[in-house]
Tab-separated table of C-alpha atoms and ligand atoms in Angstrom:
chain	number	residue	atom	x	y	z
A	177	MET	CA	0.000	0.000	0.000
A	178	THR	CA	1.179	3.536	-0.739
A	179	THR	CA	2.677	5.228	2.305
A	180	VAL	CA	1.763	8.755	3.350
A	181	GLU	CA	5.227	9.866	2.312
A	182	GLU	CA	4.923	8.316	-1.149
A	183	ALA	CA	1.395	9.654	-1.623
A	184	THR	CA	2.593	13.137	-0.690
A	185	LYS	CA	5.421	12.933	-3.218
A	186	ILE	CA	3.071	11.774	-5.977
A	187	VAL	CA	0.559	14.545	-5.248
A	188	LEU	CA	3.224	17.234	-5.042
A	189	ALA	CA	4.791	16.078	-8.315
A	190	GLU	CA	1.530	17.339	-9.872
A	191	THR	CA	1.816	20.937	-8.677
A	192	LYS	CA	0.882	23.238	-11.495
A	193	ASP	CA	0.991	26.927	-12.304
A	194	TYR	CA	-2.434	28.064	-13.532
A	195	GLY	CA	-1.111	31.400	-14.805
A	196	THR	CA	-1.797	34.952	-13.700
A	197	GLU	CA	-4.510	37.566	-13.966
A	198	SER	CA	-4.794	41.232	-13.142
A	199	ILE	CA	-7.547	42.182	-10.692
A	200	TYR	CA	-8.783	45.348	-8.981
A	201	PHE	CA	-6.850	45.674	-5.716
A	202	GLU	CA	-9.944	45.919	-3.500
A	203	ASN	CA	-10.958	42.441	-4.679
A	204	ALA	CA	-7.534	40.927	-4.074
A	205	LEU	CA	-7.681	40.051	-0.358
A	206	GLY	CA	-6.510	36.449	0.140
A	207	ARG	CA	-5.182	36.085	-3.410
A	208	VAL	CA	-1.494	35.434	-4.129
A	209	LEU	CA	0.502	38.425	-5.328
A	210	VAL	CA	2.720	37.591	-8.298
A	211	GLU	CA	4.600	40.866	-8.765
A	212	GLY	CA	6.623	42.812	-6.212
A	213	LEU	CA	5.235	46.284	-5.443
A	214	LYS	CA	7.584	49.265	-5.634
A	215	ALA	CA	7.335	52.688	-4.030
A	216	ASP	CA	6.235	55.169	-6.710
A	217	ARG	CA	7.808	57.994	-4.630
A	218	ASP	CA	9.636	58.413	-1.342
A	219	PHE	CA	7.812	57.235	1.818
A	220	PRO	CA	6.928	59.701	3.235
A	221	PRO	CA	7.052	61.847	0.095
A	222	TYR	CA	7.848	65.067	2.037
A	223	ASN	CA	9.033	65.999	5.520
A	224	ARG	CA	5.748	65.264	7.253
A	225	VAL	CA	4.736	67.076	10.416
A	226	THR	CA	3.576	64.567	13.057
A	227	MET	CA	2.116	66.910	15.715
A	228	ASP	CA	-0.237	69.879	15.633
A	229	GLY	CA	1.708	72.931	16.884
A	230	ILE	CA	4.296	75.319	15.471
A	231	ALA	CA	7.266	74.888	13.134
A	232	ILE	CA	10.400	76.832	14.084
A	233	ASN	CA	14.083	76.991	13.263
A	234	PHE	CA	15.828	75.187	16.140
A	235	ASP	CA	18.764	77.653	16.151
A	236	ALA	CA	16.384	80.304	17.409
A	237	PHE	CA	15.374	78.117	20.365
A	238	LYS	CA	19.047	77.275	21.036
A	239	ASN	CA	19.831	80.979	21.091
A	240	GLY	CA	17.245	81.539	23.815
A	241	ILE	CA	14.149	82.620	21.903
A	242	ARG	CA	11.001	81.264	23.586
A	243	SER	CA	8.276	83.412	22.020
A	244	PHE	CA	7.588	83.135	18.304
A	245	LYS	CA	5.358	85.294	16.159
A	246	ILE	CA	2.853	83.217	14.188
A	247	ILE	CA	3.001	84.543	10.640
A	248	ALA	CA	0.789	81.935	8.972
A	249	THR	CA	-1.284	78.811	9.679
A	250	GLN	CA	-0.638	75.847	7.427
A	251	ALA	CA	-3.087	72.959	7.152
A	252	ALA	CA	-2.272	69.466	5.862
A	253	GLY	CA	-2.380	69.437	2.069
A	254	GLU	CA	-1.488	73.133	1.747
A	255	THR	CA	1.624	74.548	0.050
A	256	THR	CA	4.267	75.544	2.571
A	257	PHE	CA	4.581	78.973	4.128
A	258	GLU	CA	8.077	80.174	5.009
A	259	ILE	CA	9.444	82.247	7.892
A	260	ASN	CA	11.590	85.330	7.144
A	261	ASP	CA	13.132	85.723	10.579
A	262	PRO	CA	14.181	83.214	13.317
A	263	SER	CA	11.744	84.798	15.781
A	264	GLU	CA	8.831	83.784	13.564
A	265	CYS	CA	6.998	80.495	13.327
A	266	ILE	CA	4.327	78.798	11.257
A	267	GLU	CA	1.344	77.330	13.076
A	268	ILE	CA	1.139	73.910	11.502
A	269	MET	CA	-1.024	70.776	11.474
A	270	THR	CA	-0.267	67.028	11.485
A	271	GLY	CA	0.231	65.743	7.951
A	272	ALA	CA	1.416	69.109	6.575
A	273	ALA	CA	4.724	69.450	4.715
A	274	LEU	CA	7.435	71.084	6.823
A	275	PRO	CA	8.449	74.564	5.563
A	276	CYS	CA	12.085	74.620	4.282
A	277	THR	CA	12.983	77.493	6.606
A	278	THR	CA	12.052	75.424	9.689
A	279	ASN	CA	13.397	72.193	11.107
A	280	THR	CA	11.586	71.508	14.376
A	281	VAL	CA	7.951	71.192	15.454
A	282	ILE	CA	6.684	72.001	18.947
A	283	ARG	CA	3.280	70.564	19.838
A	284	TYR	CA	0.389	72.662	21.184
A	285	GLU	CA	0.636	70.922	24.588
A	286	ASP	CA	4.045	72.629	25.107
A	287	LEU	CA	2.855	76.066	24.000
A	288	GLU	CA	0.843	78.978	25.194
A	289	ILE	CA	-0.639	81.019	22.358
A	290	LYS	CA	-1.850	84.566	22.933
A	291	ASP	CA	-2.331	87.484	20.520
A	292	GLY	CA	-0.561	85.715	17.685
A	293	ILE	CA	2.507	84.820	19.775
A	294	ALA	CA	3.370	81.227	20.662
A	295	THR	CA	5.433	80.882	23.845
A	296	VAL	CA	7.254	77.629	24.511
A	297	LYS	CA	6.580	76.285	28.039
A	298	THR	CA	9.164	73.511	28.040
A	299	GLU	CA	12.931	73.235	27.785
A	300	ALA	CA	12.646	69.713	26.389
A	301	VAL	CA	12.829	70.575	22.705
A	302	SER	CA	15.225	68.758	20.410
A	303	LYS	CA	16.251	69.613	16.894
A	304	GLY	CA	14.154	67.792	14.262
A	305	GLN	CA	11.465	66.596	16.661
A	306	SER	CA	7.953	65.649	15.487
A	307	ILE	CA	8.975	65.338	11.861
A	308	HIS	CA	8.692	62.156	9.781
A	309	LEU	CA	11.579	62.699	7.374
A	310	LYS	CA	11.109	62.379	3.610
A	311	GLY	CA	12.202	58.942	2.368
A	312	ILE	CA	13.028	57.583	5.832
A	313	ASP	CA	10.686	54.563	5.450
A	314	LYS	CA	11.279	53.797	1.766
A	315	HIS	CA	12.920	55.464	-1.205
A	316	LYS	CA	11.288	55.758	-4.615
A	317	ASP	CA	11.579	52.396	-6.446
A	318	ASP	CA	12.330	50.449	-3.245
A	319	LEU	CA	10.425	47.178	-2.927
A	320	VAL	CA	7.516	47.717	-0.544
A	321	ALA	CA	5.863	44.295	-0.888
A	322	ALA	CA	7.612	41.149	-2.080
A	323	ALA	CA	6.076	38.851	-4.687
A	324	SER	CA	4.639	35.418	-3.828
A	325	GLN	CA	2.689	36.295	-0.738
A	326	VAL	CA	-0.938	36.121	0.251
A	327	ILE	CA	-2.543	39.540	0.002
A	328	THR	CA	-3.361	40.823	3.475
A	329	PRO	CA	-5.135	44.013	4.616
A	330	ALA	CA	-1.664	45.600	5.109
A	331	LEU	CA	-0.780	44.804	1.505
A	332	ILE	CA	-4.050	46.330	0.262
A	333	SER	CA	-3.053	49.474	2.149
A	334	ILE	CA	0.381	49.505	0.493
A	335	ALA	CA	-1.178	48.983	-2.958
A	336	ALA	CA	-3.432	51.989	-2.328
A	337	SER	CA	-0.483	54.084	-1.091
A	338	VAL	CA	1.633	53.441	-4.173
A	339	GLY	CA	-1.303	53.930	-6.537
A	340	LYS	CA	-1.377	50.302	-7.676
A	341	ARG	CA	-4.992	49.986	-8.727
A	342	ASP	CA	-4.669	46.570	-10.375
A	343	LEU	CA	-2.613	43.722	-8.966
A	344	LEU	CA	-1.144	40.765	-10.797
A	345	VAL	CA	-2.219	37.649	-8.921
A	346	LYS	CA	-2.053	33.902	-9.412
A	347	GLN	CA	-4.958	32.499	-11.322
A	348	LEU	CA	-6.859	29.841	-9.380
A	349	PRO	CA	-7.727	26.395	-10.694
A	350	LYS	CA	-11.354	25.738	-11.642
A	351	VAL	CA	-12.596	23.169	-9.170
A	352	VAL	CA	-15.701	20.997	-9.004
A	353	ILE	CA	-16.745	19.061	-5.920
A	354	ILE	CA	-18.673	15.865	-6.549
A	355	SER	CA	-20.505	14.191	-3.706
A	356	SER	CA	-22.045	10.776	-4.147
A	357	GLY	CA	-24.386	8.355	-2.479
A	358	ASP	CA	-28.099	7.525	-2.511
A	359	GLU	CA	-28.261	7.967	1.247
A	360	VAL	CA	-27.231	11.621	1.262
A	361	VAL	CA	-29.716	14.422	0.586
A	362	ASP	CA	-29.224	18.167	0.327
A	363	VAL	CA	-29.380	20.604	3.208
A	364	ASP	CA	-32.924	21.799	2.593
A	365	GLU	CA	-34.376	18.331	2.051
A	366	MET	CA	-35.827	16.256	4.869
A	367	PRO	CA	-33.853	12.993	5.085
A	368	ASN	CA	-35.888	9.815	5.560
A	369	ALA	CA	-35.026	7.358	8.321
A	370	PHE	CA	-32.137	5.850	6.311
A	371	GLN	CA	-30.669	9.024	4.914
A	372	ILE	CA	-28.402	11.821	6.119
A	373	ARG	CA	-27.804	15.346	4.879
A	374	ARG	CA	-24.673	15.774	2.816
A	375	SER	CA	-22.039	17.921	4.412
A	376	ASN	CA	-18.625	16.981	2.988
A	377	ASN	CA	-19.132	18.930	-0.207
A	378	TYR	CA	-19.867	22.053	1.857
A	379	THR	CA	-16.785	21.447	4.022
A	380	ILE	CA	-14.634	21.187	0.899
A	381	LYS	CA	-16.235	24.270	-0.607
A	382	ALA	CA	-15.630	26.237	2.601
A	383	VAL	CA	-11.991	25.161	2.834
A	384	LEU	CA	-11.426	26.189	-0.790
A	385	GLN	CA	-13.121	29.525	-0.157
A	386	GLN	CA	-10.339	30.229	2.307
A	387	TYR	CA	-8.041	30.181	-0.731
A	388	CYS	CA	-10.536	32.361	-2.687
A	389	ILE	CA	-11.583	29.409	-4.847
A	390	ASN	CA	-15.277	29.353	-5.607
A	391	ALA	CA	-15.871	25.712	-6.453
A	392	ASP	CA	-18.949	24.319	-8.200
A	393	MET	CA	-20.780	21.384	-6.623
A	394	ILE	CA	-22.660	18.463	-8.055
A	395	HIS	CA	-24.125	15.329	-6.559
A	396	ILE	CA	-24.353	11.952	-8.241
A	397	PRO	CA	-26.388	8.939	-7.163
A	398	ASP	CA	-24.831	5.490	-6.785
A	399	ASP	CA	-25.348	4.689	-10.457
A	400	SER	CA	-22.455	3.606	-12.641
A	401	ALA	CA	-23.700	5.138	-15.918
A	402	ILE	CA	-24.519	8.525	-14.363
A	403	THR	CA	-21.220	8.494	-12.451
A	404	LYS	CA	-19.275	7.962	-15.657
A	405	GLN	CA	-21.212	10.550	-17.619
A	406	GLN	CA	-20.876	13.240	-14.940
A	407	ILE	CA	-17.151	12.623	-14.569
A	408	GLU	CA	-16.765	12.842	-18.358
A	409	ASN	CA	-18.534	16.241	-18.347
A	410	CYS	CA	-16.424	17.557	-15.498
A	411	LEU	CA	-13.197	16.470	-17.155
A	412	GLN	CA	-13.995	18.891	-19.992
A	413	GLN	CA	-14.818	21.855	-17.756
A	414	TYR	CA	-12.525	21.886	-14.740
A	415	ASP	CA	-8.863	21.788	-13.749
A	416	VAL	CA	-9.438	19.819	-10.560
A	417	ILE	CA	-12.146	17.362	-9.557
A	418	ILE	CA	-12.591	16.611	-5.866
A	419	LEU	CA	-14.826	13.675	-5.073
A	420	SER	CA	-16.123	12.569	-1.730
A	421	GLY	CA	-17.496	9.074	-1.251
A	422	GLY	CA	-17.717	5.992	-3.429
A	423	VAL	CA	-14.029	5.040	-3.504
A	424	SER	CA	-14.072	2.126	-1.054
A	425	GLU	CA	-14.799	-1.562	-1.555
A	426	GLY	CA	-18.597	-1.307	-1.412
A	427	LYS	CA	-20.771	-2.850	-4.094
A	428	PHE	CA	-21.977	0.615	-5.119
A	429	ASP	CA	-18.610	2.366	-4.999
A	430	TYR	CA	-18.439	3.046	-8.733
A	431	ILE	CA	-16.004	5.917	-8.740
A	432	PRO	CA	-12.562	4.299	-9.252
A	433	LYS	CA	-13.896	2.262	-12.194
A	434	ALA	CA	-15.667	5.272	-13.733
A	435	LEU	CA	-12.504	7.370	-13.384
A	436	GLU	CA	-10.371	4.812	-15.151
A	437	GLU	CA	-12.979	4.302	-17.882
A	438	THR	CA	-13.037	8.031	-18.572
A	439	GLY	CA	-9.265	8.136	-19.043
A	440	VAL	CA	-8.128	9.237	-15.600
A	441	LYS	CA	-4.922	7.428	-14.806
A	442	LYS	CA	-4.717	6.123	-11.255
A	443	LEU	CA	-1.569	7.392	-9.531
A	444	PHE	CA	-2.449	5.636	-6.284
A	445	HIS	CA	-5.433	4.086	-4.544
A	446	LYS	CA	-5.330	3.436	-0.802
A	447	VAL	CA	-2.860	5.061	1.514
A	448	GLN	CA	-1.440	3.461	4.639
A	449	GLN	CA	-3.185	5.917	6.923
A	450	ARG	CA	-6.133	6.472	9.202
A	451	PRO	CA	-8.421	8.177	8.553
A	452	GLY	CA	-8.652	8.248	4.759
A	453	LYS	CA	-7.240	4.863	3.749
A	454	PRO	CA	-9.327	4.491	0.523
A	455	PHE	CA	-8.039	7.836	-0.906
A	456	TRP	CA	-7.733	7.638	-4.742
A	457	PHE	CA	-5.633	10.076	-6.733
A	458	GLY	CA	-5.186	10.328	-10.482
A	459	LYS	CA	-4.654	12.487	-13.537
A	460	HIS	CA	-6.371	12.666	-16.897
A	461	GLY	CA	-4.387	12.928	-20.126
A	462	ASN	CA	-5.641	16.531	-20.490
A	463	GLY	CA	-4.017	17.466	-17.154
A	464	VAL	CA	-7.130	17.424	-14.951
A	465	LEU	CA	-6.298	16.192	-11.459
A	466	VAL	CA	-8.695	14.034	-9.484
A	467	PHE	CA	-8.674	13.812	-5.713
A	468	ALA	CA	-11.207	11.167	-4.697
A	469	PHE	CA	-11.675	10.991	-0.940
A	470	PRO	CA	-13.575	8.443	1.118
A	471	GLY	CA	-16.958	9.773	2.205
A	472	ASN	CA	-16.514	9.586	5.941
A	473	PRO	CA	-16.432	13.256	6.940
A	474	VAL	CA	-13.223	13.130	8.974
A	475	SER	CA	-11.495	11.149	6.196
A	476	THR	CA	-12.534	13.665	3.562
A	477	PHE	CA	-11.445	16.548	5.763
A	478	MET	CA	-8.081	15.017	6.620
A	479	CYS	CA	-7.230	14.080	3.019
A	480	LEU	CA	-8.305	17.513	1.856
A	481	ARG	CA	-6.075	19.266	4.391
A	482	ARG	CA	-3.101	16.946	4.231
A	483	TYR	CA	-2.898	16.456	0.446
A	484	CYS	CA	-5.131	18.794	-1.529
A	485	CYS	CA	-4.402	22.005	0.436
A	486	LEU	CA	-0.711	21.177	0.451
A	487	TRP	CA	-0.838	20.712	-3.327
A	488	LEU	CA	-2.738	23.977	-3.716
A	489	GLU	CA	-0.291	25.946	-1.544
A	490	GLU	CA	2.632	24.566	-3.549
A	491	SER	CA	0.865	25.304	-6.832
A	492	LEU	CA	0.220	28.874	-5.708
A	493	ASN	CA	3.797	29.128	-4.464
A	494	VAL	CA	2.807	30.030	-0.923
A	495	SER	CA	3.823	26.876	0.918
A	496	LYS	CA	4.182	27.506	4.597
A	497	GLN	CA	6.583	26.412	7.273
A	498	LYS	CA	5.735	23.043	8.797
A	499	ILE	CA	4.262	23.325	12.283
A	500	TYR	CA	5.167	21.032	15.158
A	501	ALA	CA	3.493	20.611	18.533
A	502	VAL	CA	4.144	18.804	21.792
A	503	LEU	CA	1.866	15.829	22.461
A	504	ASP	CA	0.126	16.640	25.734
A	505	GLU	CA	-1.034	13.125	26.735
A	506	ASP	CA	0.279	9.593	26.241
A	507	TYR	CA	-1.369	7.967	23.252
A	508	VAL	CA	-1.495	4.401	21.905
A	509	PHE	CA	-2.380	3.405	18.328
A	510	THR	CA	-1.575	-0.150	17.242
A	511	PRO	CA	-2.750	-0.632	13.605
A	512	VAL	CA	0.101	-0.475	11.065
A	513	LEU	CA	-1.232	2.755	9.641
A	514	GLN	CA	0.025	6.296	9.865
A	515	TYR	CA	-2.379	7.920	12.271
A	516	PHE	CA	-3.682	11.448	12.033
A	517	LEU	CA	-4.760	12.185	15.552
A	518	GLN	CA	-7.312	14.941	16.093
A	519	VAL	CA	-5.957	17.455	18.578
A	520	LYS	CA	-6.869	20.683	20.306
A	521	LEU	CA	-3.969	23.145	20.249
A	522	SER	CA	-2.985	25.587	22.945
A	523	MET	CA	0.109	27.542	23.922
A	524	ASN	CA	1.715	27.099	27.334
A	525	GLU	CA	3.505	29.784	29.342
A	526	ARG	CA	6.847	28.698	27.882
A	527	GLY	CA	5.622	29.437	24.373
A	528	GLN	CA	5.262	25.763	23.435
A	529	LEU	CA	2.425	24.636	21.214
A	530	LEU	CA	0.612	21.787	22.973
A	531	ALA	CA	-1.600	19.201	21.274
A	532	LYS	CA	-4.276	17.525	23.367
A	533	PRO	CA	-5.792	14.390	21.760
A	534	ILE	CA	-9.562	14.502	21.290
A	535	THR	CA	-10.350	11.270	19.502
A	536	GLY	CA	-14.154	11.120	19.192
A	537	ASN	CA	-15.751	8.088	17.587
A	538	GLY	CA	-13.696	7.570	14.461
A	539	SER	CA	-13.856	8.935	10.956
A	540	GLY	CA	-17.658	9.229	10.877
A	541	ASP	CA	-17.675	11.519	13.904
A	542	PHE	CA	-17.646	14.867	12.189
A	543	ALA	CA	-19.068	16.601	15.248
A	544	ASN	CA	-15.668	16.036	16.868
A	545	LEU	CA	-13.999	18.274	14.267
A	546	ILE	CA	-15.563	21.330	15.805
A	547	ASP	CA	-13.728	20.652	19.084
A	548	THR	CA	-10.325	20.235	17.473
A	549	ASP	CA	-7.929	22.472	15.528
A	550	ALA	CA	-5.498	20.152	13.812
A	551	PHE	CA	-4.404	16.638	12.921
A	552	MET	CA	-1.205	15.473	14.581
A	553	GLU	CA	0.720	13.151	12.248
A	554	LEU	CA	2.069	10.255	14.311
A	555	PRO	CA	4.922	8.156	12.896
A	556	LEU	CA	3.919	4.950	11.112
A	557	LYS	CA	6.409	2.608	12.671
A	558	ARG	CA	5.423	3.109	16.302
A	559	ASN	CA	2.479	2.161	18.503
A	560	SER	CA	2.847	4.278	21.565
A	561	PHE	CA	3.506	7.954	21.832
A	562	THR	CA	4.543	9.662	25.014
A	563	LYS	CA	3.459	12.995	26.466
A	564	GLY	CA	6.182	15.525	25.686
A	565	GLU	CA	7.152	14.121	22.269
A	566	VAL	CA	7.060	16.500	19.321
A	567	PHE	CA	5.267	15.684	16.032
A	568	PRO	CA	4.060	17.636	12.987
A	569	VAL	CA	0.541	19.058	13.066
A	570	TRP	CA	-1.762	20.010	10.201
A	571	SER	CA	-3.815	22.941	11.295
A	572	PHE	CA	-7.372	23.199	9.973
A	573	THR	CA	-6.840	26.790	8.885
A	574	PRO	CA	-4.987	27.367	5.635
A	575	GLY	CA	-1.479	28.605	5.818
A	576	GLY	CA	-0.922	26.646	9.000
A	577	GLN	CA	-1.615	29.358	11.555
A	578	TRP	CA	-3.624	27.979	14.412
B	663	LIG	P1	-18.522	6.074	1.150
B	663	LIG	O1	-17.104	6.547	1.098
B	663	LIG	O2	-19.317	6.488	-0.018
B	663	LIG	O3	-18.572	4.615	1.434
B	663	LIG	O4	-19.175	6.797	2.402
B	663	LIG	C1	-18.705	6.598	3.712
B	663	LIG	C2	-19.621	7.268	4.712
B	663	LIG	O5	-19.605	8.667	4.493
B	663	LIG	C3	-21.078	6.835	4.555
B	663	LIG	O6	-21.626	6.692	5.849
B	663	LIG	C4	-21.712	7.982	3.816
B	663	LIG	O7	-23.086	8.109	4.112
B	663	LIG	C5	-20.927	9.156	4.309
B	663	LIG	N1	-20.917	10.217	3.293
B	663	LIG	C6	-20.660	10.057	1.978
B	663	LIG	N2	-20.742	11.233	1.337
B	663	LIG	C7	-21.048	12.153	2.257
B	663	LIG	C8	-21.271	13.572	2.220
B	663	LIG	N3	-21.193	14.276	1.086
B	663	LIG	N4	-21.545	14.204	3.383
B	663	LIG	C9	-21.615	13.503	4.544
B	663	LIG	N5	-21.413	12.193	4.635
B	663	LIG	C10	-21.150	11.503	3.522
B	664	LIG	MG1	-21.129	6.032	-0.840
């Protein structure tokens, strides 16, 4: 049987660049920036006053002058006024450009203003204070945001500041999610006594939304002809097909056969893992990738996170650092399968990430997912794991932050 390590290698060998597109920057949150952003001018672009008060020439203060005649008031956005004599000052507002004839700003709190004269009440004035110097943060043409990063609110702010209205981002693959099974009905239908509502397809859709992918969804009954026909259609329209259910050994699990009959080459079927052992992965001659997960909700979720999200992050060139956590309880698992233990993460006072096992009732127990944050990947070749040991964890949130 394919090991987790082999399966990972096979999946990652299929990483693919889906190209780029230019989109309006306000719509770019969560997308992957392809180009680096450069400063279109110095940051700040002029000597920016950072306090409301007066602008003076510091030499005057050094020479003992404490009262300055206000000869003009300059608001932010106005052209500068200039002083003609060291005993003069400009009353000035935060955000205004510093007049060339001044070099120091004294805030209102340190002044007394009467009859057009500002008197300084403090001796604690230093040359150049309360001025954000032109170009001190970035020079024109400096890189202000590196390429290959997920667009965050801070990056949107930088794009706005440098006048970058359209951003070049990675194009996303077109994805369809196919659920299957005669026993599963849609959310607004009333299931009969032997049916359940389908949920996996919505889980997958929600996870993909976190990468800004808006996947389509279809459902197919346990019928071999319909299964084949629907897969054939999808192979013409999408880059990636994600299936949930129908890949095990059941009499009505038609999916692996239908995939092979429609020209999807099996790259592996069954991985030495729990949950998610029946996972099927393949590729069509036209490049379409097929992730076919077992229908048990925890299995689907684990395979999606561990393989599909990893593949997507690599394809988008935003793969993240692996995260490790400290097992917080002894744990025993005897089957010869690589176990993905559901854990609740927390941080202790020494800054260590702790993983507390919360096992639930197996791969059908999707309610347990809500109480956990990650899967801890326990090594295949061992049965018992001791509190304090460190293992990799796969956080449920994309990008690996927990
Ligand atoms: P299967 O992999 O088709 O044998 O399904 C395994 C289990 O997962 C069965 O109990 C199914 O009812 C359940 N299941 C399959 N598809 C879904 C789905 N879309 N949402 C929730 N449960 C599902
Ligand atoms: Mg089924």
